Tab-separated table of C-alpha atoms in Angstrom:
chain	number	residue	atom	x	y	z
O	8	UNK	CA	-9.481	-237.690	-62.007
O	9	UNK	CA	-10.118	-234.085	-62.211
O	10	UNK	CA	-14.304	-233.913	-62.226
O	11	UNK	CA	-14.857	-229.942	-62.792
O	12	UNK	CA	-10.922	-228.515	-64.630
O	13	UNK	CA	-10.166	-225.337	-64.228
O	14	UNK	CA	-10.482	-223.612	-67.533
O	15	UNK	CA	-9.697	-220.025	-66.242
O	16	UNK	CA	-7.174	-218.034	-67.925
O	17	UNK	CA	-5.057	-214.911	-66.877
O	18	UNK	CA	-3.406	-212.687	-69.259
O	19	UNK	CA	-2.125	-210.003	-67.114
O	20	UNK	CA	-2.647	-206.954	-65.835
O	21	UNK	CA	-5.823	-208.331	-63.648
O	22	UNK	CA	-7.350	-209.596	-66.833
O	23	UNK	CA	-8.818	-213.204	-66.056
O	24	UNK	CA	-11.375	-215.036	-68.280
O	25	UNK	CA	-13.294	-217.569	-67.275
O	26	UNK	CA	-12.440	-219.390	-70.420
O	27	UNK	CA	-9.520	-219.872	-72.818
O	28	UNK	CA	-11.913	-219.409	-75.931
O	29	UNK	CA	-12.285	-215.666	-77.256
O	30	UNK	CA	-13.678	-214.631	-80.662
O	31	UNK	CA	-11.260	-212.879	-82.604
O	32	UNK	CA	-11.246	-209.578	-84.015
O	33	UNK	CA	-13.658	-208.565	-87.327
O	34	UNK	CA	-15.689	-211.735	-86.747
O	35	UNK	CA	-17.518	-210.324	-83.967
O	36	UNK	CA	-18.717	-207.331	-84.524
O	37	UNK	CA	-18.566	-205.306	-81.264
O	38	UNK	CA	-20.510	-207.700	-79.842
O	39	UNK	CA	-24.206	-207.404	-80.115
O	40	UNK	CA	-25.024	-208.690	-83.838
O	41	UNK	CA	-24.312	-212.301	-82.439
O	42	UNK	CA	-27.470	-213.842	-80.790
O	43	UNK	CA	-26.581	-217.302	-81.750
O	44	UNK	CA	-23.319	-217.542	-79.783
O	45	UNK	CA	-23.019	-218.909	-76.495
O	46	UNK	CA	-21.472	-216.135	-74.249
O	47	UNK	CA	-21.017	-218.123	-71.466
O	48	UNK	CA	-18.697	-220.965	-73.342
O	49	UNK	CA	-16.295	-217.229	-74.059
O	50	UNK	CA	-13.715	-215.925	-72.449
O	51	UNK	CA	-13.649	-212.472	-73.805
O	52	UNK	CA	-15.051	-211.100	-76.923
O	53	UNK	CA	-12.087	-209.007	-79.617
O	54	UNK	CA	-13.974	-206.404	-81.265
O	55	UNK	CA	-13.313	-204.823	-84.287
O	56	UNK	CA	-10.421	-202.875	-85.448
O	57	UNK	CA	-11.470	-199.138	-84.227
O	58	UNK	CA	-9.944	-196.321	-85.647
O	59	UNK	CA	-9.819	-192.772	-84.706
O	60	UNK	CA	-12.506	-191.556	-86.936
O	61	UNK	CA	-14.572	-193.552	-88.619
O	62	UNK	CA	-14.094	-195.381	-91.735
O	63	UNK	CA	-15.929	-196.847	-94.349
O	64	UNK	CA	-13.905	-199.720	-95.348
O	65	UNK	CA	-12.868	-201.186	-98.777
O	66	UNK	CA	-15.289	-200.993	-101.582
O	67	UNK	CA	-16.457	-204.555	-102.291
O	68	UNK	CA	-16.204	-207.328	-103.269
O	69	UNK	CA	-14.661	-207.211	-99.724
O	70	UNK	CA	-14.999	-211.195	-98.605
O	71	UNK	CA	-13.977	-214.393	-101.311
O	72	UNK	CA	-14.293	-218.079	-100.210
O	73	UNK	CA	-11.328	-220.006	-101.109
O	74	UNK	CA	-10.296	-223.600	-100.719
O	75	UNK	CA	-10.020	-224.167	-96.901
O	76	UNK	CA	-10.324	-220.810	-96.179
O	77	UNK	CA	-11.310	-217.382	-96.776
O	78	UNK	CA	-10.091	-213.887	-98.314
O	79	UNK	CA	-11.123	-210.547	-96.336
O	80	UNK	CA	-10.383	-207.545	-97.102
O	81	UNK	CA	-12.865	-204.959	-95.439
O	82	UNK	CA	-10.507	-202.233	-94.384
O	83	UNK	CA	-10.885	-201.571	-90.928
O	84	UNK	CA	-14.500	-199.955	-91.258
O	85	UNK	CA	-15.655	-199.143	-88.004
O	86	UNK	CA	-17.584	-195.968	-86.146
O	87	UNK	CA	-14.476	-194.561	-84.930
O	88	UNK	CA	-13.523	-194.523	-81.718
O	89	UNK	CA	-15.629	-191.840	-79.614
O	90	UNK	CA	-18.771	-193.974	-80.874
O	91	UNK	CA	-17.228	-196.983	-79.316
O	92	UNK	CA	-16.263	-195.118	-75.993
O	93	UNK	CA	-19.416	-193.045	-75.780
O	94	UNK	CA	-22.275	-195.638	-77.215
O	95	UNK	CA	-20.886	-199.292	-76.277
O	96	UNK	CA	-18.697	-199.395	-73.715
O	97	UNK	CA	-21.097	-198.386	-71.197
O	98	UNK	CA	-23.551	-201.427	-71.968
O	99	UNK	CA	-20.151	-203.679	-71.804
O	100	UNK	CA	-20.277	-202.223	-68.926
O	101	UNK	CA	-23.511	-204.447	-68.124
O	102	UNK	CA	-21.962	-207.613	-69.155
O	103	UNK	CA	-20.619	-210.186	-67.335
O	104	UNK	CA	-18.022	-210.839	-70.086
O	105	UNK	CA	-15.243	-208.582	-70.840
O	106	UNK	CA	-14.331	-207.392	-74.092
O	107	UNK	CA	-10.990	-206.037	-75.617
O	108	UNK	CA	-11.238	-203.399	-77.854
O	109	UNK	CA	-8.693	-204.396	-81.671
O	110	UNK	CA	-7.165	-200.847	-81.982
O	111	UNK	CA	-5.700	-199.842	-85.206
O	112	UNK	CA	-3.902	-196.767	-86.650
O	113	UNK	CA	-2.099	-194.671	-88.971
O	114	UNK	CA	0.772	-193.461	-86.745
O	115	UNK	CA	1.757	-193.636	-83.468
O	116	UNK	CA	0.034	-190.674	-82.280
O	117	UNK	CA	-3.502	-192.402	-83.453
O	118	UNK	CA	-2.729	-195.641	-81.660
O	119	UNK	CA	-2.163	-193.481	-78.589
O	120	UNK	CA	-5.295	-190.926	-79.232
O	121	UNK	CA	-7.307	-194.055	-79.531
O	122	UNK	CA	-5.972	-195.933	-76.334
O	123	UNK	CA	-6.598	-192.671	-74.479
O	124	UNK	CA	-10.177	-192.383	-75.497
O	125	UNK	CA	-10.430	-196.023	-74.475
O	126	UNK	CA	-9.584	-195.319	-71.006
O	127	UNK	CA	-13.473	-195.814	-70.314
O	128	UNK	CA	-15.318	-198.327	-67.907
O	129	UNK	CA	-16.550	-200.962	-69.719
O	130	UNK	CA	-13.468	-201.866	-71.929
O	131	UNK	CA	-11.700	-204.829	-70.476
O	132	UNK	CA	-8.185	-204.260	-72.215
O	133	UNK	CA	-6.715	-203.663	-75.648
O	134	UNK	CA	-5.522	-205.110	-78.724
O	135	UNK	CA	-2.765	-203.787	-81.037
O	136	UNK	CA	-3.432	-204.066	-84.125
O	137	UNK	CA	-0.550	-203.990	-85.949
O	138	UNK	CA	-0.579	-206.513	-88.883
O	139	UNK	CA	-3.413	-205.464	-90.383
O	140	UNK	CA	-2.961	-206.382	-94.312
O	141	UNK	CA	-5.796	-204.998	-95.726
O	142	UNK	CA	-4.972	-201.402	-95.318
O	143	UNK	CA	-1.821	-199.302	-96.888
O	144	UNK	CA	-0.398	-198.615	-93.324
O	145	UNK	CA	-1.779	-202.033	-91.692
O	146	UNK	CA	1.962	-203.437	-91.849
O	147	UNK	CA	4.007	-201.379	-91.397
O	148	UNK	CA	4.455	-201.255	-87.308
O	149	UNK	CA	4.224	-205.248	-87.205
O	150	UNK	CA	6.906	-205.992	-90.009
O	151	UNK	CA	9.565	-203.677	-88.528
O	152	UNK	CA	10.182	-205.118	-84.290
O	153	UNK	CA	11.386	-200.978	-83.814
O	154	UNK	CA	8.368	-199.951	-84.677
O	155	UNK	CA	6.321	-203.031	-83.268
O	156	UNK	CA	8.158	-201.711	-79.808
O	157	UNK	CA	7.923	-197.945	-80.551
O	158	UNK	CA	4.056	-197.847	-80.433
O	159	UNK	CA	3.691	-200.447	-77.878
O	160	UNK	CA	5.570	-198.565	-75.656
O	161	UNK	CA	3.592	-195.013	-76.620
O	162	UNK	CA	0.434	-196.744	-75.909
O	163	UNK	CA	1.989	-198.447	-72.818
O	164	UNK	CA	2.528	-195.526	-71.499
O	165	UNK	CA	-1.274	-193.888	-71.439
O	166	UNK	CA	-2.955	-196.732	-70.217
O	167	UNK	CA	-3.181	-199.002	-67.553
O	168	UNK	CA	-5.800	-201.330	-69.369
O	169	UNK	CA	-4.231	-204.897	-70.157
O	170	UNK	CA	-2.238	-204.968	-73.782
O	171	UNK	CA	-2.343	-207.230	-76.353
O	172	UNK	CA	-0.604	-206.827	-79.465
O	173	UNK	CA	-1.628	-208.849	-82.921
O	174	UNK	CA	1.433	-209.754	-85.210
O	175	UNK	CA	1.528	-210.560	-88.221
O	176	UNK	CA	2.917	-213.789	-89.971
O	177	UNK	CA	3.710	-211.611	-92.996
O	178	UNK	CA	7.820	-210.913	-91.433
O	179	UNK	CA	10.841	-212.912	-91.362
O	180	UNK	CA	11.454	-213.103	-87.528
O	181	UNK	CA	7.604	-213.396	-85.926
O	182	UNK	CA	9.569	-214.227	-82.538
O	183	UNK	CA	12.054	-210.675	-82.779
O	184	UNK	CA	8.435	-209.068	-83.168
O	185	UNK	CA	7.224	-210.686	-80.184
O	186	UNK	CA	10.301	-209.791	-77.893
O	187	UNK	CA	10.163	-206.260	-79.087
O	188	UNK	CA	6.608	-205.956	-77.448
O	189	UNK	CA	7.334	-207.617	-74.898
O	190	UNK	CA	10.392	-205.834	-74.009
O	191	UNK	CA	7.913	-202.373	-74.660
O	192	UNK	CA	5.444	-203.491	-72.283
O	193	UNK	CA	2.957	-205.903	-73.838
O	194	UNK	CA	1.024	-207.750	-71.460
O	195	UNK	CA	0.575	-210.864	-73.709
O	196	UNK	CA	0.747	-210.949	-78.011
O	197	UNK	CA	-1.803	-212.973	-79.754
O	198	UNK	CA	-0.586	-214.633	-82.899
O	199	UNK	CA	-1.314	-215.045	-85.634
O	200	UNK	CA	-2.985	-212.268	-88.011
O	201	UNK	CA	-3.718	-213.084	-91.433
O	202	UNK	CA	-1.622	-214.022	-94.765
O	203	UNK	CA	-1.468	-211.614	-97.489
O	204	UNK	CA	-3.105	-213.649	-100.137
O	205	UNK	CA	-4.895	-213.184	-103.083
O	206	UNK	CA	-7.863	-214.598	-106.193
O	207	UNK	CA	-7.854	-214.101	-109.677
O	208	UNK	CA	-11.436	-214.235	-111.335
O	209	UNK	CA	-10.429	-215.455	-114.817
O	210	UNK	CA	-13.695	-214.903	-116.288
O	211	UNK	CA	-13.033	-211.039	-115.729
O	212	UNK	CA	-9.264	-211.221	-115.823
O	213	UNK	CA	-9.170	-209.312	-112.889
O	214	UNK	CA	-8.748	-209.699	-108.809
O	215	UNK	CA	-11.663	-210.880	-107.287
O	216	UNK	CA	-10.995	-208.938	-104.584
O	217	UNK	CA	-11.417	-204.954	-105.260
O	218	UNK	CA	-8.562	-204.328	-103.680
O	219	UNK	CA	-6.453	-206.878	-105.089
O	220	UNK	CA	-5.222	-208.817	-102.021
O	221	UNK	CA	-6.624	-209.656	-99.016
O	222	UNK	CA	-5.921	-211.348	-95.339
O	223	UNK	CA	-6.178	-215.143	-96.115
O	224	UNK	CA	-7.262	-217.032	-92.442
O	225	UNK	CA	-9.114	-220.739	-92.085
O	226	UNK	CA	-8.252	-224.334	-92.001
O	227	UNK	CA	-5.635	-223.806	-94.323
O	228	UNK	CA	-3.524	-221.401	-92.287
O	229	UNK	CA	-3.956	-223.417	-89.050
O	230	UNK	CA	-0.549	-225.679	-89.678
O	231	UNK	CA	1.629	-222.155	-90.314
O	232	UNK	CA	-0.065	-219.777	-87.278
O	233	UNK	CA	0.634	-223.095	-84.868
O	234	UNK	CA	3.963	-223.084	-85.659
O	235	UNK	CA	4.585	-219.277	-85.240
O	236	UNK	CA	3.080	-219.876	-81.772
O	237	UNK	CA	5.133	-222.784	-81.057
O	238	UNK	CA	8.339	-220.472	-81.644
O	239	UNK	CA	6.626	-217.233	-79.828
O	240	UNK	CA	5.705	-218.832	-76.885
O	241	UNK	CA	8.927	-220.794	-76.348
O	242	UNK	CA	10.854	-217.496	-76.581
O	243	UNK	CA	8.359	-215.088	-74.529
O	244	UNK	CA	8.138	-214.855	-71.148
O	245	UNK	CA	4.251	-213.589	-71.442
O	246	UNK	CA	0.900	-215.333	-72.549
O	247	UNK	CA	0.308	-216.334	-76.121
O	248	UNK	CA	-2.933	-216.187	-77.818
O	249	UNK	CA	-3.161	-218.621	-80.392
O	250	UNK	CA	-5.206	-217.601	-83.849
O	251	UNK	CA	-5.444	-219.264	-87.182
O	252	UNK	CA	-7.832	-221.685	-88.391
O	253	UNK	CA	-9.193	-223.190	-85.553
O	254	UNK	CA	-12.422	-225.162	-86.230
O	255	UNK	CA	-12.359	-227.815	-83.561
O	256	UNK	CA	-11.576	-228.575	-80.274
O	257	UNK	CA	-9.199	-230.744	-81.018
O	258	UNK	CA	-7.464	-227.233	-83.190
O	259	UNK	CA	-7.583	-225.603	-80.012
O	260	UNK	CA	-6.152	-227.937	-77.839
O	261	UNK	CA	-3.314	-227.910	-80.736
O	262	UNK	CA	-2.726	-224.407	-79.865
O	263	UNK	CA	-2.788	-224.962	-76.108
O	264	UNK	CA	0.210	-228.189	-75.873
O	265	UNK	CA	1.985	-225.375	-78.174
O	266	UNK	CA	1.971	-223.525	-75.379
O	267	UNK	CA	-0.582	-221.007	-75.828
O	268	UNK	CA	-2.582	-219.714	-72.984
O	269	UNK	CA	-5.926	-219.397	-74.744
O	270	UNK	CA	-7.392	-218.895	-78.273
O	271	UNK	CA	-8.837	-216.722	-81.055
O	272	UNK	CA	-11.826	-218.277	-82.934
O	273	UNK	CA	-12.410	-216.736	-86.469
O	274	UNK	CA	-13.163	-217.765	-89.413
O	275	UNK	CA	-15.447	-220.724	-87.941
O	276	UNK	CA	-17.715	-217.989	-86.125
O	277	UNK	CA	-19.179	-217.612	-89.890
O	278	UNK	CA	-19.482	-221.440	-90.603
O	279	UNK	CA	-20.492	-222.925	-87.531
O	280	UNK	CA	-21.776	-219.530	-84.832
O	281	UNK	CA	-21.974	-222.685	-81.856
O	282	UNK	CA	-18.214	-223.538	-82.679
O	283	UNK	CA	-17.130	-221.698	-79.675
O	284	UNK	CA	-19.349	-223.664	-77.140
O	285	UNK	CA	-18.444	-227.187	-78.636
O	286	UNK	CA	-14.364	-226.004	-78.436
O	287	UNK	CA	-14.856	-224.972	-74.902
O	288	UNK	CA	-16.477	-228.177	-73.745
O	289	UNK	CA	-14.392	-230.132	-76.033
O	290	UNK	CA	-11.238	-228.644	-73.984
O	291	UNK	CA	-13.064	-229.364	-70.943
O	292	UNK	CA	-13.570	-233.170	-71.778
O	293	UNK	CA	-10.107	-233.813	-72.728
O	294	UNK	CA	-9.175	-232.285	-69.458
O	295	UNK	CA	-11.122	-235.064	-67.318
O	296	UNK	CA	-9.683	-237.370	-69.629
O	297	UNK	CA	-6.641	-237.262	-69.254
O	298	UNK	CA	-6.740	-236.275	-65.285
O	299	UNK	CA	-5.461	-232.721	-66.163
O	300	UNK	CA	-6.711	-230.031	-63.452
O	301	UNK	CA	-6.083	-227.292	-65.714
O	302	UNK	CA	-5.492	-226.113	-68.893
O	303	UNK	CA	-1.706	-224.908	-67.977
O	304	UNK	CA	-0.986	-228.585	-67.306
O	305	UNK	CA	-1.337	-228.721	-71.229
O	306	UNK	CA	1.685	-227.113	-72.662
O	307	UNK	CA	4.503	-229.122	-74.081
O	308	UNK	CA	7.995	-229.028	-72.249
O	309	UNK	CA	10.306	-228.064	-72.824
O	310	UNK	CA	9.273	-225.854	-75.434
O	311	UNK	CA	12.662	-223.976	-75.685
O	312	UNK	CA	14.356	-227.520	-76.075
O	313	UNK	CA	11.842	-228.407	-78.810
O	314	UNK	CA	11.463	-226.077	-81.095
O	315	UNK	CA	14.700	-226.518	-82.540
O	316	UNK	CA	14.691	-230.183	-82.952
């Protein structure tokens, strides 16, 4: 019976957590609004989406509750990137917890200025953000797996930093996507994004979001973004992140026998900010259960074999 399982994770590139539980982008902050939260139950904290320059987001109403989930639609605001560089990396720097900076862009060349910028002490590795819905350009690079590899392979080549890339579940073939970036350079993909979804206020007659639509994420995504990960990570030869929904251990360990490598927490950070300690013990204790010495004893096999029964 394993007494003390190994929970450690690597995701390339020298990038090791001491957990398989992150906090996904936008539902973080960069960090340091988040007192509540048990940093030692994380692996690695996703900060926001950071831009070039700085943006002020969508106008509100920005956020919606829905059943089982929740509509966002904030629009990447952020400082810009030579804030982030300048002001927070260096007190990363300080922590014993790394964080990945969620990079999003316009065009190639401001996926690459901002990756450049980033090449700092104090940021751990990157995220792609490519599948943004909540901006006009947010989908454009994750729908399209020429694109997905074009800028992949741009950023790939100005940083050695470890690279994630987000795609989206808004494309026909998630898993062409996912060998694109791979095949570009990706170090490991985290999946899923959100849903393009929207509300209608029928007391206005209008969207309830200002923008009209929004990224839908929550319990009621979970079912779809664990079966994108279940056909990612049995065609990729590099970690999967799972994201989507997850609220309970039991969610994340989901994730993990569908072969993921660690997890995104989300939407729960809002509902329940000491989610992310319970799923990492939770994980833990299922471990010792069922004499598992570590969390890559979890996946299913063979995943290749299964997926298309």
């Amino acid at each position: 019976m394993a007494d003390r399982p190994d929970l450690t994770v690597d995701l390339g590139r020298g990038l090791h957590l001491r957990s398989p539980v992150l906090v996904a982008s936008g539902t973080f902050g960069y960090g340091f609004d988040a007192p509540q939260v048990d940093r030692g139950a994380l692996g690695a904290i996703v900060s926001k989406g950071t831009t070039l320059r700085p943006r002020e987001g969508n106008a509100p109403i920005r956020i919606a509750e829905t059943p089982s989930g929740m509509l966002n639609a904030i629009g990447l605001q952020n400082p810009g990137v030579d804030h982030v560089a300048r002001v927070y990396a260096p007190q990363w720097a300080t922590w014993d917890l790394p964080v990945i900076v969620n990079v999003a862009g316009d065009s190639v060349d401001e996926y690459v200025a901002v990756a450049t910028r980033l090449n700092v002490t104090g940021v751990a590795g990157l995220e792609l953000n490519i599948s943004c819905p909540n901006v006009e350009s947010g989908l454009q690079f994750g729908v399209d797996p020429a694109l997905a590899a074009e800028v992949t392979q741009a950023v790939r080549a100005v940083t050695e930093l470890p690279l994630i890339v987000k795609l989206t579940p808004n494309v026909t073939d998630i898993v062409a996507v996912a060998r694109a970036v791979e095949n570009a350079g990706a170090d490991a993909v985290s999946a899923i994004n959100t849903y393009v979804g929207m509300a209608i206020d029928v007391r206005r007659r209008r969207p309830l979001i200002s923008r009209g639509s929004g990224g839908l994420s929550g319990p009621a995504i979970k079912p779809l973004a664990l079966h994108a990960v279940w056909q990612v990570a049995a065609e990729v030869h590099i970690p999967v992140i799972g994201v989507g929904g997850i609220m309970t251990a039991d969610d994340a360990l989901e994730f993990l026998l569908a072969g993921a490598a660690a997890v995104q927490l989300g939407t729960v950070n809002y509902v329940r900010p000491q989610a992310a300690a319970e799923i990492h013990d939770g994980i833990a204790a299922y471990l010792v259960q069922h004499g598992l010495p570590d969390i890559r004893a979890l996946p299913i096999r063979p995943l290749s074999v299964l997926s298309h029964v």
